Every structure is written in structure tokens, then in C-alpha cells.
Coordinates of C-alpha atoms in Angstrom, one line a residue:
M1 CA -20.3 -31.5 23.4
P2 CA -20.7 -33.0 26.5
A3 CA -24.7 -33.4 27.7
D4 CA -24.6 -31.2 30.0
R5 CA -23.1 -28.2 28.1
R6 CA -25.7 -28.2 26.0
P7 CA -27.8 -25.3 25.5
A8 CA -31.3 -25.3 26.2
R9 CA -34.1 -25.8 23.9
K10 CA -37.1 -22.7 23.8
F11 CA -40.7 -23.7 23.3
F12 CA -43.0 -20.7 22.7
S13 CA -46.5 -22.0 22.4
L14 CA -49.4 -19.9 20.5
S15 CA -50.8 -18.2 23.6
S16 CA -47.5 -17.0 24.5
M17 CA -47.1 -15.2 21.6
A18 CA -50.1 -13.4 21.9
R19 CA -50.3 -9.7 21.9
M20 CA -49.8 -8.1 25.5
F21 CA -52.6 -5.8 24.8
T22 CA -55.8 -7.4 24.4
A23 CA -57.0 -3.9 22.5
A24 CA -53.7 -4.2 20.3
N25 CA -55.6 -7.3 18.7
N26 CA -56.5 -7.6 14.8
D27 CA -59.2 -9.6 14.5
R28 CA -63.3 -9.8 13.7
L29 CA -64.2 -8.2 17.2
T30 CA -61.7 -5.3 16.0
A31 CA -62.1 -5.1 12.1
G32 CA -63.5 -1.8 12.6
W33 CA -61.6 -0.4 15.0
G34 CA -58.7 2.1 13.9
A35 CA -55.4 1.0 14.0
T36 CA -53.1 4.3 12.7
P37 CA -52.9 7.2 15.3
L38 CA -54.0 10.4 14.0
T39 CA -52.3 13.7 14.5
A40 CA -54.5 16.3 16.2
D41 CA -54.7 18.3 12.3
Q42 CA -55.8 15.2 11.0
I43 CA -58.8 15.0 13.8
I44 CA -59.5 18.8 13.2
D45 CA -59.5 18.2 9.4
R46 CA -62.0 15.2 9.4
N47 CA -64.2 15.8 12.4
Q48 CA -64.4 19.4 13.9
R49 CA -67.3 21.0 11.5
I50 CA -69.7 18.2 11.6
L51 CA -69.5 17.7 15.3
V52 CA -70.2 21.4 15.6
A53 CA -73.2 21.2 13.6
R54 CA -74.4 18.4 15.3
S55 CA -73.4 19.8 18.8
R56 CA -75.3 22.9 18.0
E57 CA -78.5 21.0 16.4
Q58 CA -78.5 18.8 19.9
A59 CA -77.9 22.4 22.1
S60 CA -81.6 23.3 20.4
N61 CA -83.3 20.2 20.3
N62 CA -82.0 18.1 23.1
D63 CA -83.3 18.8 26.7
Y64 CA -79.9 17.3 28.5
G65 CA -77.6 19.5 26.0
K66 CA -79.4 22.8 27.2
A67 CA -79.2 21.3 30.7
F68 CA -75.3 20.6 30.3
L69 CA -75.1 24.4 28.6
R70 CA -76.4 25.7 31.7
M71 CA -74.7 23.9 34.2
C72 CA -71.3 25.1 32.4
R73 CA -72.9 28.7 32.6
Q74 CA -73.9 28.8 36.3
N75 CA -70.9 27.1 37.6
I76 CA -67.9 28.1 35.9
V77 CA -69.2 31.8 35.6
G78 CA -71.9 32.3 38.1
S79 CA -74.6 35.0 38.5
T80 CA -71.9 37.8 39.5
G81 CA -68.8 36.4 37.1
V82 CA -65.2 36.3 37.7
Q83 CA -64.7 38.8 40.2
L84 CA -61.3 41.2 40.3
Q85 CA -59.8 41.8 43.6
A86 CA -57.0 44.1 43.8
Q87 CA -53.9 43.3 45.6
S88 CA -51.5 46.2 44.9
I89 CA -48.9 47.3 47.9
D90 CA -47.7 50.4 48.8
D91 CA -43.7 51.6 49.5
K92 CA -44.4 50.2 52.7
G93 CA -45.0 46.8 51.5
K94 CA -48.8 47.0 52.7
L95 CA -52.1 46.5 50.8
D96 CA -52.8 49.9 49.3
T97 CA -56.7 49.8 50.2
K98 CA -57.5 53.3 48.0
A99 CA -55.8 52.4 44.8
N100 CA -57.0 48.6 45.4
Q101 CA -60.6 50.4 45.3
A102 CA -60.2 52.6 42.7
I103 CA -59.2 49.9 40.7
E104 CA -61.9 47.6 41.2
A105 CA -64.4 50.5 40.8
A106 CA -62.9 51.2 37.8
Y107 CA -63.0 47.9 36.4
L108 CA -66.8 47.4 37.8
E109 CA -67.5 50.3 35.9
W110 CA -65.8 49.3 32.7
S111 CA -67.6 45.9 33.0
K112 CA -71.1 47.8 32.4
P113 CA -72.4 46.6 28.6
N114 CA -72.3 50.0 27.1
N115 CA -68.4 49.8 27.6
C116 CA -67.1 46.7 27.4
D117 CA -69.0 45.1 24.4
V118 CA -68.4 47.0 21.3
T119 CA -72.1 46.4 20.4
G120 CA -73.2 48.1 23.9
K121 CA -75.7 45.0 24.7
R122 CA -73.3 42.7 26.7
S123 CA -71.9 43.1 30.1
W124 CA -68.8 41.6 31.0
R125 CA -70.6 38.4 33.3
L126 CA -72.4 37.9 30.0
I127 CA -69.5 37.8 27.6
Q128 CA -68.2 35.5 29.8
S129 CA -70.8 33.5 29.8
A130 CA -71.0 33.5 26.1
C131 CA -67.7 32.3 25.6
V132 CA -68.3 29.3 28.3
N133 CA -71.5 28.7 26.1
S134 CA -69.7 28.5 23.0
A135 CA -66.4 26.5 24.2
A136 CA -69.2 23.8 25.3
K137 CA -71.0 24.0 22.3
D138 CA -68.7 24.6 19.3
G139 CA -65.2 23.7 21.0
E140 CA -63.6 27.2 21.2
F141 CA -64.5 30.9 21.3
F142 CA -63.1 33.6 19.9
V143 CA -63.1 37.1 20.9
R144 CA -61.7 40.3 19.2
M145 CA -59.9 43.4 21.7
V146 CA -61.1 46.6 20.1
W147 CA -59.5 49.8 20.7
G148 CA -60.6 53.5 19.3
R149 CA -63.2 55.4 18.9
D150 CA -65.6 52.6 18.1
A151 CA -64.6 50.9 21.3
G152 CA -67.0 53.0 23.4
P153 CA -66.3 55.4 25.7
W154 CA -63.1 53.7 27.9
G155 CA -61.6 53.2 24.3
F156 CA -61.0 49.4 25.1
S157 CA -63.7 46.9 24.4
L158 CA -64.2 43.5 23.1
Q159 CA -66.1 41.6 20.1
T160 CA -67.4 38.0 20.3
L161 CA -66.4 36.5 17.0
D162 CA -68.4 33.0 15.5
P163 CA -65.6 30.3 15.4
Q164 CA -67.1 28.9 12.5
R165 CA -65.9 32.0 10.3
C166 CA -62.6 31.1 10.9
P167 CA -61.9 28.3 8.4
V168 CA -60.8 25.2 9.6
D169 CA -60.1 24.0 5.9
M170 CA -57.6 26.9 5.4
N171 CA -54.3 25.2 5.2
E172 CA -51.1 26.1 3.3
K173 CA -47.8 25.0 3.6
N174 CA -45.7 28.0 2.1
P175 CA -48.1 30.9 2.3
R176 CA -47.2 34.2 1.2
G177 CA -45.6 36.0 4.4
A178 CA -44.4 34.3 7.3
G179 CA -45.1 31.1 8.6
F180 CA -47.4 28.5 7.5
I181 CA -51.7 28.4 7.9
R182 CA -53.4 25.5 9.8
H183 CA -57.0 25.7 10.4
G184 CA -57.4 29.1 9.3
I185 CA -54.6 30.7 11.7
R186 CA -50.9 31.5 10.5
F187 CA -48.1 30.3 12.7
N188 CA -44.7 30.9 13.1
K189 CA -42.0 27.1 13.1
Y190 CA -43.4 26.6 17.1
G191 CA -46.6 26.9 16.5
R192 CA -47.2 30.4 18.0
P193 CA -50.0 32.2 16.3
L194 CA -49.7 35.2 14.0
S195 CA -52.9 36.1 12.7
Y196 CA -56.2 34.5 12.6
F197 CA -58.3 34.9 9.3
F198 CA -62.2 35.4 9.4
S199 CA -64.5 35.1 6.3
T200 CA -65.9 38.2 8.0
T201 CA -66.1 40.3 10.9
D202 CA -69.0 42.3 9.7
E203 CA -72.5 41.4 11.3
K204 CA -74.1 42.5 8.0
E205 CA -72.8 38.9 6.4
S206 CA -75.4 36.3 7.5
D207 CA -74.0 33.4 5.9
Y208 CA -70.5 31.6 6.0
R209 CA -68.4 31.2 3.1
Y210 CA -66.4 28.2 2.0
G211 CA -63.5 28.4 -0.1
D212 CA -63.4 32.0 -0.6
K213 CA -59.7 33.3 -1.1
Y214 CA -60.9 36.8 0.5
Y215 CA -60.7 36.9 3.8
V216 CA -60.1 39.4 6.7
E217 CA -56.9 38.7 8.5
I218 CA -56.4 40.0 12.0
P219 CA -52.9 40.1 14.3
A220 CA -52.6 37.6 17.1
D221 CA -52.7 40.3 19.7
Q222 CA -56.0 41.2 19.4
I223 CA -57.5 37.8 19.3
I224 CA -58.3 35.7 22.1
H225 CA -58.8 31.9 21.1
G226 CA -59.8 29.8 24.4
F227 CA -60.6 25.8 24.0
L228 CA -59.4 23.0 25.5
S229 CA -56.5 20.7 24.3
D230 CA -56.7 17.2 24.5
I231 CA -53.9 16.1 21.7
E232 CA -50.6 17.4 21.4
G233 CA -50.4 20.0 18.9
Q234 CA -53.9 20.8 18.8
K235 CA -54.8 24.3 17.4
R236 CA -58.5 24.3 17.1
G237 CA -61.3 22.9 20.0
L238 CA -63.7 20.6 19.5
P239 CA -67.0 20.9 21.1
W240 CA -67.4 19.4 25.2
M241 CA -70.3 17.5 24.2
A242 CA -68.8 15.7 21.1
T243 CA -68.8 12.2 23.3
G244 CA -72.2 12.2 23.6
L245 CA -73.6 13.7 20.8
F246 CA -74.6 9.6 19.1
R247 CA -76.0 8.7 22.6
M248 CA -78.3 12.4 22.9
R249 CA -79.5 12.0 19.5
Q250 CA -80.6 8.4 19.5
L251 CA -82.0 8.5 22.9
N252 CA -83.8 11.6 22.3
A253 CA -85.4 9.9 19.2
M254 CA -86.2 6.8 21.3
E255 CA -88.1 9.4 23.9
E256 CA -90.2 10.5 21.3
A257 CA -91.0 7.2 19.8
A258 CA -91.9 6.0 23.3
I259 CA -94.0 9.3 23.5
V260 CA -95.9 9.3 20.6
N261 CA -96.2 5.1 21.2
A262 CA -97.7 5.5 24.6
R263 CA -100.2 8.0 23.2
V264 CA -101.4 5.7 20.4
G265 CA -101.8 3.3 23.1
A266 CA -103.7 5.4 25.2
Q267 CA -106.4 6.1 22.6
K268 CA -106.8 2.4 21.7
M269 CA -106.3 3.1 17.6
G270 CA -106.9 0.5 15.4
F271 CA -106.8 -0.6 11.7
I272 CA -109.8 -0.9 9.1
K273 CA -110.0 -4.2 7.3
W274 CA -112.7 -4.1 4.4
K275 CA -114.6 -7.4 3.9
D276 CA -114.6 -9.2 0.4
G277 CA -116.9 -7.2 -1.6
F278 CA -116.7 -3.7 0.2
G279 CA -114.5 -0.5 0.8
P280 CA -114.0 2.2 -1.7
E281 CA -111.8 2.0 -4.4
L282 CA -108.5 4.0 -3.8
D283 CA -106.1 5.2 -6.3
E284 CA -102.2 5.3 -5.0
D285 CA -102.6 9.1 -3.4
D286 CA -105.2 8.6 -1.8
E287 CA -105.7 8.0 1.8
L288 CA -108.4 7.1 4.3
I289 CA -107.8 8.8 7.6
V290 CA -110.3 8.0 11.0
D291 CA -109.6 10.4 13.8
S292 CA -108.4 8.7 17.1
E293 CA -109.7 10.8 20.2
A294 CA -109.2 9.6 23.9
G295 CA -112.2 8.2 25.2
E296 CA -114.5 8.1 22.0
W297 CA -115.8 5.3 19.4
Q298 CA -116.5 6.0 15.6
V299 CA -119.0 4.5 13.2
L300 CA -117.6 2.6 10.7
P301 CA -118.9 2.6 6.9
E302 CA -120.7 -0.6 5.9
G303 CA -118.2 -3.7 5.4
A304 CA -115.6 -2.2 7.7
E305 CA -114.3 -3.8 10.5
I306 CA -111.5 -2.5 13.2
Q307 CA -108.5 -4.8 14.0
E308 CA -107.3 -3.5 17.2
T309 CA -103.6 -2.7 18.1
N310 CA -102.5 -2.3 21.4
P311 CA -98.9 -0.7 22.1
Q312 CA -97.1 -1.9 25.0
Y313 CA -94.3 0.1 24.5
P314 CA -92.6 1.6 26.7
S315 CA -92.3 -0.9 28.6
G316 CA -90.8 -1.6 32.5
E317 CA -87.2 -1.8 31.1
F318 CA -87.8 1.5 29.5
P319 CA -86.7 3.7 32.9
P320 CA -83.5 1.8 33.7
F321 CA -82.6 2.2 30.2
V322 CA -82.9 5.8 30.2
K323 CA -80.8 6.2 33.3
H324 CA -78.0 4.1 32.3
C325 CA -77.7 6.1 29.1
L326 CA -77.7 9.5 31.1
R327 CA -75.2 8.2 33.4
S328 CA -72.9 7.4 30.6
L329 CA -73.4 11.3 29.4
A330 CA -73.3 12.9 32.6
A331 CA -69.5 10.9 32.9
G332 CA -68.3 12.3 29.5
F333 CA -69.5 15.8 30.5
G334 CA -67.7 15.6 34.0
V335 CA -71.1 16.3 36.1
Q336 CA -73.1 14.3 38.6
Y337 CA -75.7 12.1 36.7
N338 CA -78.4 13.5 39.5
N339 CA -77.9 17.0 38.5
L340 CA -78.0 16.3 34.9
A341 CA -81.0 14.6 34.9
T342 CA -82.6 16.2 38.0
D343 CA -82.9 13.1 39.7
L344 CA -82.4 12.6 43.4
E345 CA -84.3 9.3 43.7
G346 CA -82.8 6.9 46.0
V347 CA -80.0 9.2 46.4
N348 CA -78.1 9.2 49.9
F349 CA -76.1 12.2 51.8
S350 CA -72.5 10.3 51.9
S351 CA -73.1 9.6 48.1
I352 CA -74.6 12.8 46.8
R353 CA -71.6 14.6 48.8
Q354 CA -69.1 12.8 47.4
G355 CA -70.2 13.7 44.2
T356 CA -70.8 17.1 44.4
L357 CA -67.3 17.4 45.9
D358 CA -65.9 15.6 42.7
E359 CA -67.9 17.7 40.5
R360 CA -66.7 20.9 42.1
E361 CA -63.4 20.4 41.6
H362 CA -64.1 19.7 37.7
W363 CA -66.3 22.9 38.1
K364 CA -63.0 24.7 39.9
D365 CA -60.3 23.7 36.8
L366 CA -62.8 24.9 34.6
Q367 CA -62.4 28.3 36.1
E368 CA -59.1 28.3 36.2
W369 CA -58.9 27.8 32.3
L370 CA -61.6 30.6 31.7
I371 CA -59.3 33.0 34.0
E372 CA -55.9 32.0 32.4
T373 CA -57.4 32.1 28.8
L374 CA -59.7 34.9 29.2
I375 CA -60.1 37.1 32.4
Q376 CA -56.4 37.6 32.9
P377 CA -55.9 38.8 29.3
V378 CA -58.7 41.6 29.3
F379 CA -57.3 42.7 32.5
E380 CA -53.7 43.4 30.9
A381 CA -54.9 45.2 28.1
W382 CA -57.6 47.2 29.9
L383 CA -55.2 48.1 32.7
P384 CA -52.3 50.5 31.1
R385 CA -55.0 52.0 28.6
A386 CA -57.2 53.2 31.2
L387 CA -54.2 54.5 33.4
L388 CA -53.1 56.6 30.7
A389 CA -56.3 57.9 30.3
G390 CA -56.5 58.6 34.0
L391 CA -59.5 57.1 34.2
I392 CA -58.8 55.3 38.0
Q393 CA -58.9 57.7 40.4
V394 CA -58.4 58.5 43.9
N395 CA -59.8 61.5 45.6
G396 CA -60.1 63.0 41.9
R397 CA -56.3 62.3 41.4
P398 CA -55.4 59.3 38.5
L399 CA -53.3 56.7 39.5
K400 CA -50.0 57.1 38.0
P401 CA -49.2 55.0 34.7
E402 CA -45.5 54.2 35.9
R403 CA -46.5 52.4 38.7
I404 CA -48.7 49.9 36.8
D405 CA -46.2 46.9 38.1
R406 CA -47.8 47.5 41.3
Y407 CA -51.2 47.7 40.2
S408 CA -50.7 44.7 38.0
R409 CA -50.9 42.7 41.3
V410 CA -54.4 41.0 41.4
S411 CA -56.1 38.0 42.2
W412 CA -59.6 36.4 40.8
Q413 CA -62.3 35.0 42.5
A414 CA -64.3 32.5 40.9
R415 CA -67.7 31.5 41.9
R416 CA -68.3 29.3 44.9
W417 CA -70.7 27.2 46.3
Q418 CA -72.9 27.1 49.6
W419 CA -71.5 24.1 52.0
I420 CA -73.3 20.8 51.7
D421 CA -73.8 20.2 55.3
P422 CA -73.1 23.8 57.3
R423 CA -73.2 22.7 60.7
A424 CA -70.5 20.1 60.0
D425 CA -68.5 22.2 57.8
V426 CA -68.1 25.0 59.6
D427 CA -67.3 23.2 62.7
A428 CA -64.4 21.7 60.2
A429 CA -63.5 25.0 59.0
I430 CA -63.3 26.5 62.7
S431 CA -61.2 23.6 63.6
A432 CA -58.8 23.5 60.9
K433 CA -58.2 27.4 61.4
N434 CA -57.5 27.1 65.2
N435 CA -55.1 24.7 64.5
G436 CA -53.5 26.1 62.0
L437 CA -53.9 24.5 59.1
V438 CA -55.7 26.7 56.8
S439 CA -56.0 30.5 57.3
P440 CA -59.4 32.7 58.0
S441 CA -58.6 33.9 54.4
T442 CA -58.7 30.8 52.8
I443 CA -62.1 30.1 54.2
I444 CA -63.5 33.4 53.1
R445 CA -62.7 32.5 49.5
E446 CA -63.7 29.1 49.5
Q447 CA -67.2 31.0 49.9
G448 CA -66.7 33.2 46.9
R449 CA -66.2 36.5 49.3
D450 CA -63.0 39.0 49.2
P451 CA -61.0 39.0 52.9
Q452 CA -60.3 42.6 52.5
S453 CA -63.9 43.5 52.0
V454 CA -65.4 41.2 54.3
W455 CA -63.0 42.2 57.3
A456 CA -64.1 46.0 56.3
E457 CA -67.6 45.2 56.3
A458 CA -67.3 43.2 59.7
A459 CA -65.5 46.4 61.1
R460 CA -68.1 48.9 59.7
D461 CA -70.7 46.7 61.3
V462 CA -69.0 46.4 64.7
R463 CA -68.3 50.6 64.7
A464 CA -72.2 51.0 63.8
M465 CA -73.4 49.0 66.9
I466 CA -71.1 50.8 69.1
D467 CA -72.4 54.2 67.7
A468 CA -75.9 53.0 68.3
Y469 CA -75.4 52.1 72.0
V470 CA -73.6 55.2 72.3
A471 CA -76.2 57.3 71.3
E472 CA -78.8 56.0 73.4
G473 CA -76.6 57.2 76.2
L474 CA -74.1 54.4 76.9
D475 CA -70.2 54.9 77.7
E476 CA -67.9 53.9 74.8
K477 CA -66.5 51.0 77.2
T478 CA -70.1 49.4 78.1
A479 CA -71.1 50.0 74.4
T480 CA -68.0 47.9 73.3
E481 CA -68.5 45.0 76.1
L482 CA -72.3 44.6 74.8
V483 CA -71.1 44.5 71.3
L484 CA -68.5 41.8 71.9
L485 CA -71.2 40.1 74.3
S486 CA -73.6 40.3 71.3
M487 CA -70.9 38.2 69.2
G488 CA -70.6 35.9 71.7
K489 CA -67.3 37.0 73.1
Q490 CA -66.5 37.7 76.6
P491 CA -64.9 41.1 77.5
Q492 CA -61.3 40.9 78.8
K493 CA -61.4 41.5 82.3
P494 CA -58.7 43.9 83.6
A495 CA -55.7 42.1 85.9
P496 CA -55.7 42.7 89.5
T497 CA -54.2 46.1 90.6
G498 CA -50.1 45.6 91.8
A499 CA -50.5 41.8 90.0
N500 CA -47.3 40.4 88.6
N501 CA -48.2 39.2 84.9
D502 CA -44.6 39.1 84.0
K503 CA -43.6 35.6 83.0
T504 CA -40.8 34.2 84.3
T505 CA -38.7 31.4 83.4
A506 CA -36.9 28.7 85.6

């Protein structure tokens, strides 16, 4: 073969044969790093119960755990809960104001504790908060919808259930009946829930039961099961604090040790050292105790000497280290470090604004999750029963159940927040509205209000001011002009008599 036609030889160096991704290397630095993917079911089986137990413990004993749960309740549910805004329309295609007001009033009445809670203790807002708290701490929530006599005056109420009463270790491939059972839930072959198993739904039971063959099976159309899914095929939830639990516990233990160490150092405690030939003869179980009090010196027995100890911890590195740990926790929780740690030291306006806007988007995402998972399903179960029972009325006449498609048109207003820089934010909103970039109703909704309610309230206020001026002896026209001037608007001047206001085109 001619030399110019010989195939070129290829040489490979060891470095070129290395893995493309460093994280895929198997060496001494990655020896303890898992190399086999686990399915969602395997992860839940191995970790869920342990994580829930440790999450509950930290929520009870760790200040930052309690702070995170409080932030979830305050920012996802808020002080008023997710508000209903009925949007039904009449035959002319316009908003049916009277029907909407009747639906909202009936829903508000049902939201009282004696109506919506099967125990009669919690309002609809508090049930929402309990579900969010359970999802953050336990990873999921269960709500049972109850109908009939036990459901209270409206014949429909809710029962919140402890997620751990649904046995996560209950798995059967071929159970009696349809489908398969995984983590205490019966599914069809596509993974759609058919029913849920609970060790009990009776409040008189105070303990969990594991491995018991007697369970209460409740159809899936009576259960609302909410959790955030991180892996495809996931059937049970994991605590939202899962990634930070180890760091939270170690940080808490370190803080406790630092506090005790600082107290001991402040009291200048020491150890007793006996001279030769002195000292009591102590048995193994005997102890010699000398109390240490701040500013106090005690007389020692003859032959005893003080060997002083002077603890220096916590040192200057303690605050930066704690701040670093809390920043890691905040990143995993999806919140701002400054809010989780209540630390505004060294914060400037631009940085706190950017962080606040990012955090608020996280809360909005969770609000929509709560609406889709809990709020909307409960409303869809409540509305037909309220219509059939004649409990939604306009001028003493119940709304017609056959128009349920119209009355099902609703929107939900979740909690919103005050503007960070009111003057600049208001000016920006006005500019965006005047340039057609945003509608007035959108601006109102961003403030957590219902546009229809705001406009109706504003119209009532204007009418009341005009009537007050008229009652003082002014005519309607003058009163209207004064009201417009008080609102910063100039009354329109009438066109001159005989003037031609028609626009002409070339």
C-alpha cells in the first residue's frame, strides 16, 4: 500500500479517556457517593418516615424550623386566606353582580368553624394554614370531605387527617380488588388513586399502628392528598425542610454548647485539685459538687486547690459560621436569609429588593399549588351541594342549580404584599397602565383586592360625598365638581356655544 494511502494511527491518552463529567468519577473522593439511581418509591420507602420524625422534632425544638413554618403560613395563606371572587355571567354576557355577591356571601358563611370543620373548631382559613403547615413539616397533607348529618349545618365539611396514619410501608402488587397498593394508596395501572388506607380516622386513637392488617379504606373521591412532587412517579411527599434537617440539628446543638460554654466562662469555674495526703475517700458513685455563681468566691476545704479553667468559646469565628449555615438553610427553603434569621445588618435597599422579589415569586408558586390542590377541589365539592340545598339566595330566592356551569366561573385571590418602594412602584404602575402595558384590574389584584369590589366601593364613596355636599345646600353639579377637585381631577368645561367640535379629515 502506498505510504500516502495508509490509515493514520490514532493515539489516546489516559486524560482523554477520563469521564466527561467529574461527578461521575469513582475514586476515593466519591466512595461514599451513591452510583445507582433510586426510584421515587424506593426513596419514599427508605427515608419518608425517618425524615418526618426528625422534621417534627426540629419544628418543635429549633427556632429556625418554627420560623420557616411560620413564614409558610403567613406568606402562602396569610391573615385572610385565599379569597373567592365569583365571576358568573348573565344571559347578556355581563357579570351577574347579584349572583356573584350571593355566592361569595354563602361561601364566607360556610367558611366559619361550625360549618366547614367537622370538629367545629377551625375556620376555612385555619384549615388552609394547617394543610400548609403539614405539607412543610410532614411533606404532605390529607383532607377528608364529609357529607351528611355529621357534616354540620351545611351538610358538607372537612376533616384533616394525620399523614402518618396512612401507612407508607403498605405495599402489595396483587391485592384483593383492583390495581396495586403502594405507600398505603390503591392505584389503577396508570397510577391514578382509587382509595386510601388509614390506620384509623377516629380521634380516640392516640397511637400509630404499624403492620396491622385492619385498615380503613376510603374512596379517593373523598380524600384530598396534597404534596410537592420532586421525582416522576412520586406518590407520597417529603418534608420541605428535608435538605436542611441535618444542618439545623447540628447548628442548634452547637449553639446550645456555645451558650453553656459562655455561661461557664462568665462564672470562671475551675476544678478542685487535692494535695497529697488530703481529700475525701470517694466511692465510684460519689460526687463532689461545688456550686458556681457569678461574682462569688467560696472557701475550699483544707488541702484543696483551685485549678482554673477559662473557656474562650464562642470565639470571633462563631457569628460568620452561623450566618453561613443559615444562608445554606435559606437557599434550600427558598426564602431570604434576612427573613429566616431576622438579620438586616449590612443590607442595602437594592439587594433587599431583589431578594424580596425572588422570594415572593416562590410564595406565589406555592399559592397556586395550594389553590390547585386544595382550594379549587373543595369549592367544586361545595358548590353543587349548596345550590341543591337552596343555601345560595338572591333576594330570598335560591339560585337555580341547573346554572351551575355559570356559577362555577371563579377566580382566587391569594395574599399579596405591600410595595417595597411605594412612591416608585406606584409611579411605575401608573405609567404602565397609561401606556397600555397593564390593566387597572391587574394592578388591583397585585394588591390582594378584587377589582369589582374596589370599583364598587369607590363609586359608593363618590356618591356619599356628593350626597353630603347636596345635604349642605349645594346643587348636584357644584357638589360633583367639588368631589372631582378633591380627587385631583379637573371638571370638564362645556364647549363654547356654536363651536364646531366635529373632527375633519383631509
